[in-house]
XYZ file of C-alpha atoms in Angstrom:
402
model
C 36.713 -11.783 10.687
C 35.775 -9.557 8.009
C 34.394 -6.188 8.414
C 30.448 -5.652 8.851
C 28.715 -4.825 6.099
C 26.107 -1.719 7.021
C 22.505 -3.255 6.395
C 20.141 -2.863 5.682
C 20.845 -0.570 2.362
C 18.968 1.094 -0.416
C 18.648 -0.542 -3.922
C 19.473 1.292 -7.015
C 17.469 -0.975 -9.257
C 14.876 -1.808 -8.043
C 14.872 -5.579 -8.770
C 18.272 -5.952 -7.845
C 20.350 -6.503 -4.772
C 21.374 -3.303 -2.914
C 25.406 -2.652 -4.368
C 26.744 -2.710 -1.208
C 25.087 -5.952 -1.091
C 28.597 -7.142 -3.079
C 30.702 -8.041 0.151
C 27.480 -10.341 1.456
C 27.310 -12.040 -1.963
C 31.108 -13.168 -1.761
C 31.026 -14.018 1.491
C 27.991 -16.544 1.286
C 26.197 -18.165 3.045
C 27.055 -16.402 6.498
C 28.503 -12.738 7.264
C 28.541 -9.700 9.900
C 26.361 -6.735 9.620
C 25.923 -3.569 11.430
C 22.131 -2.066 12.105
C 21.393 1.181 12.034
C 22.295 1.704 15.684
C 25.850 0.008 15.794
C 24.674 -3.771 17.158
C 25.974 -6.233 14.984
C 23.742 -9.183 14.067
C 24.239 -12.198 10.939
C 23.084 -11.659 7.184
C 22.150 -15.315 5.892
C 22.762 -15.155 2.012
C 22.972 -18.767 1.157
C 20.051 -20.639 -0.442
C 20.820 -23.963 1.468
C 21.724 -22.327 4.949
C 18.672 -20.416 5.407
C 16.782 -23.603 4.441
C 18.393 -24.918 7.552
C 18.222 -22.494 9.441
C 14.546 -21.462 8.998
C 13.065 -25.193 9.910
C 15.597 -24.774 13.414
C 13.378 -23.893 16.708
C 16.444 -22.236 17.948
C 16.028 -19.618 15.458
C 13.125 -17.634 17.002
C 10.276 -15.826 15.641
C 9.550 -14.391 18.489
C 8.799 -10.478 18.650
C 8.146 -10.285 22.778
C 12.440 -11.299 23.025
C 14.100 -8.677 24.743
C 17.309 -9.491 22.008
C 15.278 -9.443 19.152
C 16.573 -7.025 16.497
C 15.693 -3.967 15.227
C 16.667 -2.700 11.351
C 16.296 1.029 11.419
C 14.891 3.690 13.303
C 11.672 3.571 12.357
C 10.852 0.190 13.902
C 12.774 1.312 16.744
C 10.223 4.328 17.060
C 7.152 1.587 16.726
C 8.760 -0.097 20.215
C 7.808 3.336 21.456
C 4.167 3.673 21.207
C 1.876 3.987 23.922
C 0.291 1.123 25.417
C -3.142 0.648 23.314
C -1.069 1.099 20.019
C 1.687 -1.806 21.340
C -1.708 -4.108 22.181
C -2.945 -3.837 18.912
C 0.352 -3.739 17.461
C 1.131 -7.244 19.301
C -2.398 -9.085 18.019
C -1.279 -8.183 14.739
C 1.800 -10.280 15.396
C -0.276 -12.752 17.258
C 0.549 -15.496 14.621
C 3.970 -14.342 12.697
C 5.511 -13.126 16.025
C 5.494 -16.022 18.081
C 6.714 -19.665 18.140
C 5.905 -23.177 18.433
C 3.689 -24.688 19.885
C 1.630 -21.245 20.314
C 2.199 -20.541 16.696
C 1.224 -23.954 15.390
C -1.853 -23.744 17.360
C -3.059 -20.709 15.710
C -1.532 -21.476 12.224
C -4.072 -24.196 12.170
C -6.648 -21.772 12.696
C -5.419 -19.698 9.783
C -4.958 -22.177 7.799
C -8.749 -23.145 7.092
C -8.846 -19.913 5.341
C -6.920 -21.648 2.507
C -8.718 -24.636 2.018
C -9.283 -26.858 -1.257
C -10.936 -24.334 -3.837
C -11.449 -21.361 -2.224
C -9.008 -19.266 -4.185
C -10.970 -20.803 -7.491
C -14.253 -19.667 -6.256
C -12.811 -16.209 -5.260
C -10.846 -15.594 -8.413
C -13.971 -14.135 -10.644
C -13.684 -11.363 -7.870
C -10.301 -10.736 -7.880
C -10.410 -10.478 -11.521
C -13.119 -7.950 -11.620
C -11.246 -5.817 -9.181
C -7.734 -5.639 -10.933
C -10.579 -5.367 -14.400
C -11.852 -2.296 -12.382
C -8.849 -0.451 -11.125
C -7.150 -0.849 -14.774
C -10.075 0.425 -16.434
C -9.746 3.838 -14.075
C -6.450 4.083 -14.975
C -7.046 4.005 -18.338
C -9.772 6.489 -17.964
C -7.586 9.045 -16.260
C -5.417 8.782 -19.371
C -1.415 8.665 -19.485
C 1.003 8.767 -18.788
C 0.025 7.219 -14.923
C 2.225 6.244 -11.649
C 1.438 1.949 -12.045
C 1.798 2.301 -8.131
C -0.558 4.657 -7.020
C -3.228 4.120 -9.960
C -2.980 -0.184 -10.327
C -0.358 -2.190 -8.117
C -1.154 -0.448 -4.611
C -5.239 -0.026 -5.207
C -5.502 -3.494 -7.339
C -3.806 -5.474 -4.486
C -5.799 -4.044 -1.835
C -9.186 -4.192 -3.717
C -8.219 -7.947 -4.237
C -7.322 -9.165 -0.661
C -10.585 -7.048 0.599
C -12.402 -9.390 -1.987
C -10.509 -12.634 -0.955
C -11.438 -11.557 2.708
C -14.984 -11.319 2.313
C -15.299 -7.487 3.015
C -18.145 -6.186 1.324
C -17.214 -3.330 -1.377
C -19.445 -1.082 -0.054
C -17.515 -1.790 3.640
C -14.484 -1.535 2.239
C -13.462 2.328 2.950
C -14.413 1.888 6.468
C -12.595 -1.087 6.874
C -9.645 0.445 5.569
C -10.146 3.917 7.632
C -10.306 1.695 10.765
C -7.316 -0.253 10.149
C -5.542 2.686 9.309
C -6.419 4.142 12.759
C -4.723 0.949 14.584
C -1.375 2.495 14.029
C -2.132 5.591 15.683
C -3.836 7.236 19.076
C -7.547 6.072 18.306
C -6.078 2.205 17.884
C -8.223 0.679 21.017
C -10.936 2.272 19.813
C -10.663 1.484 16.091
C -9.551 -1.920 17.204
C -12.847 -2.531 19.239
C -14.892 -1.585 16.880
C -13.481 -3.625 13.692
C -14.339 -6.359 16.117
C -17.979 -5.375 16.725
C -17.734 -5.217 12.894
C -16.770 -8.757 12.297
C -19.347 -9.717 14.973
C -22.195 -8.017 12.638
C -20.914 -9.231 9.816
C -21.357 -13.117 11.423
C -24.789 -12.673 12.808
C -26.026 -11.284 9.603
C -25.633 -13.767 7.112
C -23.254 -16.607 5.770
C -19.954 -14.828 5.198
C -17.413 -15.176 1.969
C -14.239 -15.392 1.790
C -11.751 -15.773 4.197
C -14.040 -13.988 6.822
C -16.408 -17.056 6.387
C -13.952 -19.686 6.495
C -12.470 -18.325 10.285
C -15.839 -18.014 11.409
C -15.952 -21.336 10.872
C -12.967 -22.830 12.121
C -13.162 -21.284 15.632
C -16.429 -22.312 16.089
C -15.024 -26.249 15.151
C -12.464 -25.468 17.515
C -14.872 -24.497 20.060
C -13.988 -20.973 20.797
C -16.824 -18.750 22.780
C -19.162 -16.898 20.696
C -17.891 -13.778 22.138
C -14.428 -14.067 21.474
C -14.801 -15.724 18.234
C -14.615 -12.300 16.342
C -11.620 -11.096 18.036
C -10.224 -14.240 17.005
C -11.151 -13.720 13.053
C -10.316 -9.883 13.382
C -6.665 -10.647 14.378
C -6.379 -12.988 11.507
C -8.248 -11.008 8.758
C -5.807 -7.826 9.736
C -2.255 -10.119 9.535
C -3.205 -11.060 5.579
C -4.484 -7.789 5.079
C -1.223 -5.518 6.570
C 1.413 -8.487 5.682
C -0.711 -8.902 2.263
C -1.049 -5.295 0.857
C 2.670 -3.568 0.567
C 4.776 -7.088 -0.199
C 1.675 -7.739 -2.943
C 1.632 -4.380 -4.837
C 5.384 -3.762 -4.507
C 5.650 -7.343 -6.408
C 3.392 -6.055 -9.140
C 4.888 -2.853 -9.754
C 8.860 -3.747 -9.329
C 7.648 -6.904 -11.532
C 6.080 -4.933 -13.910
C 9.551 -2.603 -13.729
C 11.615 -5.677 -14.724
C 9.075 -6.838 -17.134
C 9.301 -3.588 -19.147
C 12.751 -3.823 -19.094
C 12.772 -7.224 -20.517
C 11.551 -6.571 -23.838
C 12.169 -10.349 -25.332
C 11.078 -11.991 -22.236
C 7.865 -9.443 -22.229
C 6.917 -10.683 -25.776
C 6.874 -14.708 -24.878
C 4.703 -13.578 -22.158
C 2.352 -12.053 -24.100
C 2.833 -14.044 -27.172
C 2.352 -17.037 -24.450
C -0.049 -16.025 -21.402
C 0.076 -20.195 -20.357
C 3.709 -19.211 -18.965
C 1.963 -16.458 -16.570
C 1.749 -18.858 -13.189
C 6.439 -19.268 -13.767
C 6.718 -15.897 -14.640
C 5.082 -14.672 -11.365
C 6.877 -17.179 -9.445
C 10.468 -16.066 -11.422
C 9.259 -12.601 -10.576
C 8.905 -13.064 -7.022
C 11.952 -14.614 -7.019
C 14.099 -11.823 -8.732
C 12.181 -8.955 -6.971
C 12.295 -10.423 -3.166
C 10.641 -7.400 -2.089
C 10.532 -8.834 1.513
C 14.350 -8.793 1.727
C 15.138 -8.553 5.247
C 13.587 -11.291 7.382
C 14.706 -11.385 10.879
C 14.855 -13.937 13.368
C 16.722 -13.926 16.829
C 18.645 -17.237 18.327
C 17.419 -18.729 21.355
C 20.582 -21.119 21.484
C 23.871 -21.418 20.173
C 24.209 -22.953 16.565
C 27.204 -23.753 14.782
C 27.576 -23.119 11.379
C 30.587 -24.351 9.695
C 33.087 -23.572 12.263
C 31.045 -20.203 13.109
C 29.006 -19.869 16.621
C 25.308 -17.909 16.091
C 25.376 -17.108 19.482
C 21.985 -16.975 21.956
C 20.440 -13.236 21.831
C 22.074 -12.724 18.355
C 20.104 -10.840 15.639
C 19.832 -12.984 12.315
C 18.887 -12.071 9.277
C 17.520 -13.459 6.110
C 18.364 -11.554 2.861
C 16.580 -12.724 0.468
C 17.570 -10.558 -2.392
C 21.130 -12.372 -2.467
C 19.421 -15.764 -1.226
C 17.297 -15.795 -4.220
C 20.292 -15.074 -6.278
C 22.563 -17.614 -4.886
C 25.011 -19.391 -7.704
C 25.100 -22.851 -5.644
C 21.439 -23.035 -6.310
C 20.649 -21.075 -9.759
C 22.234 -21.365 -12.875
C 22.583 -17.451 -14.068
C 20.906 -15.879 -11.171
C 20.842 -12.697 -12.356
C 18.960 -13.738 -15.093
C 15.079 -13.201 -15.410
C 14.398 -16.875 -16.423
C 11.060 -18.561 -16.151
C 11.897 -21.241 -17.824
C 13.983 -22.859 -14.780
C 13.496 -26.287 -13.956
C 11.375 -25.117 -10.759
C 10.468 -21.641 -10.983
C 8.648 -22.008 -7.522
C 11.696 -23.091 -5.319
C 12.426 -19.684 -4.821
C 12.355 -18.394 -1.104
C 10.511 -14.634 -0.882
C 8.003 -16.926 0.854
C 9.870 -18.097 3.607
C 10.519 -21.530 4.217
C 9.791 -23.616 7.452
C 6.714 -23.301 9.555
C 6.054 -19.631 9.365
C 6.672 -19.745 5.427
C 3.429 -16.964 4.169
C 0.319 -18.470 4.406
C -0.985 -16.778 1.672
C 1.772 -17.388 -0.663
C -1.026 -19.051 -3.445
C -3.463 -15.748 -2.984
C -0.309 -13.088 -3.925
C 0.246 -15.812 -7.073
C -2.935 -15.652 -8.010
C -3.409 -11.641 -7.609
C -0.008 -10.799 -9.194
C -1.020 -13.991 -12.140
C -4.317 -11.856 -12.584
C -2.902 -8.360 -12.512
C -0.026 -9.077 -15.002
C -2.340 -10.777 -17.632
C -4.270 -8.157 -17.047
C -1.988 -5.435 -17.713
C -0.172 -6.875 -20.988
C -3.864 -8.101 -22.553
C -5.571 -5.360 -22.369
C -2.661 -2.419 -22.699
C -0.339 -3.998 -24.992
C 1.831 -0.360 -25.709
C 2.807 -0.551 -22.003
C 5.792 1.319 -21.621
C 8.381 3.023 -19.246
C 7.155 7.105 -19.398
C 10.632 7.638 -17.855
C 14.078 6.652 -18.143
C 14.373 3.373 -16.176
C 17.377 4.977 -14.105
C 15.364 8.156 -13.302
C 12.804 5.893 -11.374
C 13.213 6.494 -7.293
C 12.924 3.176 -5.438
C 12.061 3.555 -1.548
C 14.566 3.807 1.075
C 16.416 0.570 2.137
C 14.041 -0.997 4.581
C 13.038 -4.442 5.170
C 9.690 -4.286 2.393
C 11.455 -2.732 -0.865
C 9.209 -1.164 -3.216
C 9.013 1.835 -5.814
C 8.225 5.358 -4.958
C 6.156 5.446 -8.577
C 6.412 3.948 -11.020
C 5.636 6.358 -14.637
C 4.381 4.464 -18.093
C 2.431 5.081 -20.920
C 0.522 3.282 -23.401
């Protein structure tokens, strides 16, 4: 057995696989790694394996499991907090942190927020918010950070619209969530649910909002518990929604503008917009450290996952593997199926809102290279600092010009 690679690790590109990522790669699909404590856990790195491994009930989403693993210190510290902030904390895993068939039960729920058409009839308002936040930028004049001023604001204006949140609610809404990862989180907590209560005995709600309201009251859930219900939902697609959404946009946007001949089809061609967000996605894999804990023993070519072993999924190497993808490292969106890639997951918890992101990074990119076609790097591409090596990658800002 090979020596454990440290993990998880910081990226010096930001689109690329952290270098120390090397060992992993040549090792596919199944090595050793050491967290940030000294336990030793699995990195899956092959396309086909992780497939496997992610449709296998012994492979546990479970967050309550005394073995499940722990990246780095800071999540460590989250185990930590007091008792209201690990309640909240825990309905905010209520549907990605358990399993089957509790997790099934209420992924049926969440999924009538994703019905037929009701990303088409929110899309006008998506589009006027990324329409909004670009003109600001503009206004403020450049050079600009893309995070700060477009990607972070854009994405979170956008899932507030696809959520039915009322503009004018929108800073409260965002004050209060804020607040659940801190002392006042009971409090905060009880009253985003009074909030959601109001918002349902007012009037016919939009969005997402609407369409939960709705499909707890089919399933016959009490009136007063019904907004709980919505809240807990309407807060995992917001927190699991905003970072891995604007980090796409602004490391895509990196890669883009670093791409000059693949920039110019794009703009030359905007038809090719729905493959190039999905080749993004795939090249960026800004969720690159999904972890899972086994539950059983599972063999995997001659190899033993053992029960109470840490797994993890790493996407960035995943996405790039050579079995799978001809020139991986290559930003291609001309592949035969741009949309295989895996940044989404795969199996039953694959994201939920994988076709909202899509459509909010399809929106913001058009965006972008229609209406500021000088877009530029303001700094040398190397210069740029990309955030610590934690499980959600993303760029500490991101400087261009027009």
């Amino acid at each position: 057995m090979t020596d454990p690679v440290a993990f998880p690790q910081n990226r010096t590109c930001p689109y690329r696989p952290a270098p120390g990522y090397r060992p992993l790669a040549e090792r596919r699909p199944l090595s050793r790694i050491t967290l940030y404590d000294g336990r030793e856990a699995w990195a899956v790195t092959g396309y086909a394996l992780t497939r496997r491994l992610l449709a296998d009930p012994r492979i546990s989403s479970d967050h309550s499991d005394p073995a499940w693993p722990v990246a780095n210190a800071a999540a460590a510290a989250a185990q930590k907090f007091g008792e209201d902030q690990k309640k909240v904390i825990g309905r905010l895993t209520a549907l990605v942190g358990v399993d089957d068939p509790e997790h099934r039960a209420r992924r049926e729920v969440a999924e009538a927020g994703f019905r037929a058409g009701l990303i088409d009839a929110v899309r006008p308002k998506l589009q006027e918010v990324v329409d909004r936040q670009l003109a600001d930028m503009v206004a403020h004049g450049a050079p600009a950070d893309l995070v700060s001023a477009f990607a972070s604001p854009a994405a979170l204006g956008s899932l507030y619209a696809a959520l039915g949140i009322p503009r004018e609610d929108q800073e409260y809404f965002k004050q209060k969530t804020q607040q659940l990862f801190g002392p006042a989180a009971a409090g905060a907590y009880d009253e985003l649910v009074a909030y959601v209560a109001k918002q349902a005995g007012q009037h016919p709600a939009d969005g997402l909002l609407g369409a939960y309201l709705a499909a707890v009251a089919d399933r016959g859930t009490p009136a007063d518990a019904a907004p709980a219900e919505v809240l807990q939902l309407l807060l995992i697609m917001l927190v699991s929604g905003h970072h891995t959404t604007s980090s796409s946009i602004a490391i895509g946007a990196s890669a883009l503008l670093q791409h000059p001949e693949q920039l110019a089809e794009l703009r030359a061609d905007p038809s090719l917009l729905p493959a190039a967000v999905d080749e993004l996605s795939r090249l960026v894999a800004v969720t690159d450290g999904v972890q899972r804990v086994a539950v059983a023993d599972i063999e995997v070519g001659g190899t033993t996952i053992a029960k109470g072993d840490g797994v993890f999924f790493v996407l960035s190497l995943i996405n790039r593997d050579e079995e799978h993808y001809r020139q991986p490292d290559a930003l291609d969106w001309h592949r035969p199926d741009p949309g295989d890639h895996l940044s989404y997951g795969s199996g039953p918890h694959r994201c939920l809102g994988l076709d909202l992101a899509r459509t909010i990074m399809e929106i913001a990119f058009g965006t972008l290279l229609e209406r500021l076609p000088g877009l530029r790097l303001a700094e040398a591409a190397a210069e740029i600092p990309v955030q610590p090596g934690e499980s959600f990658q993303g760029l500490v800002e991101l400087p261009v010009t027009w």
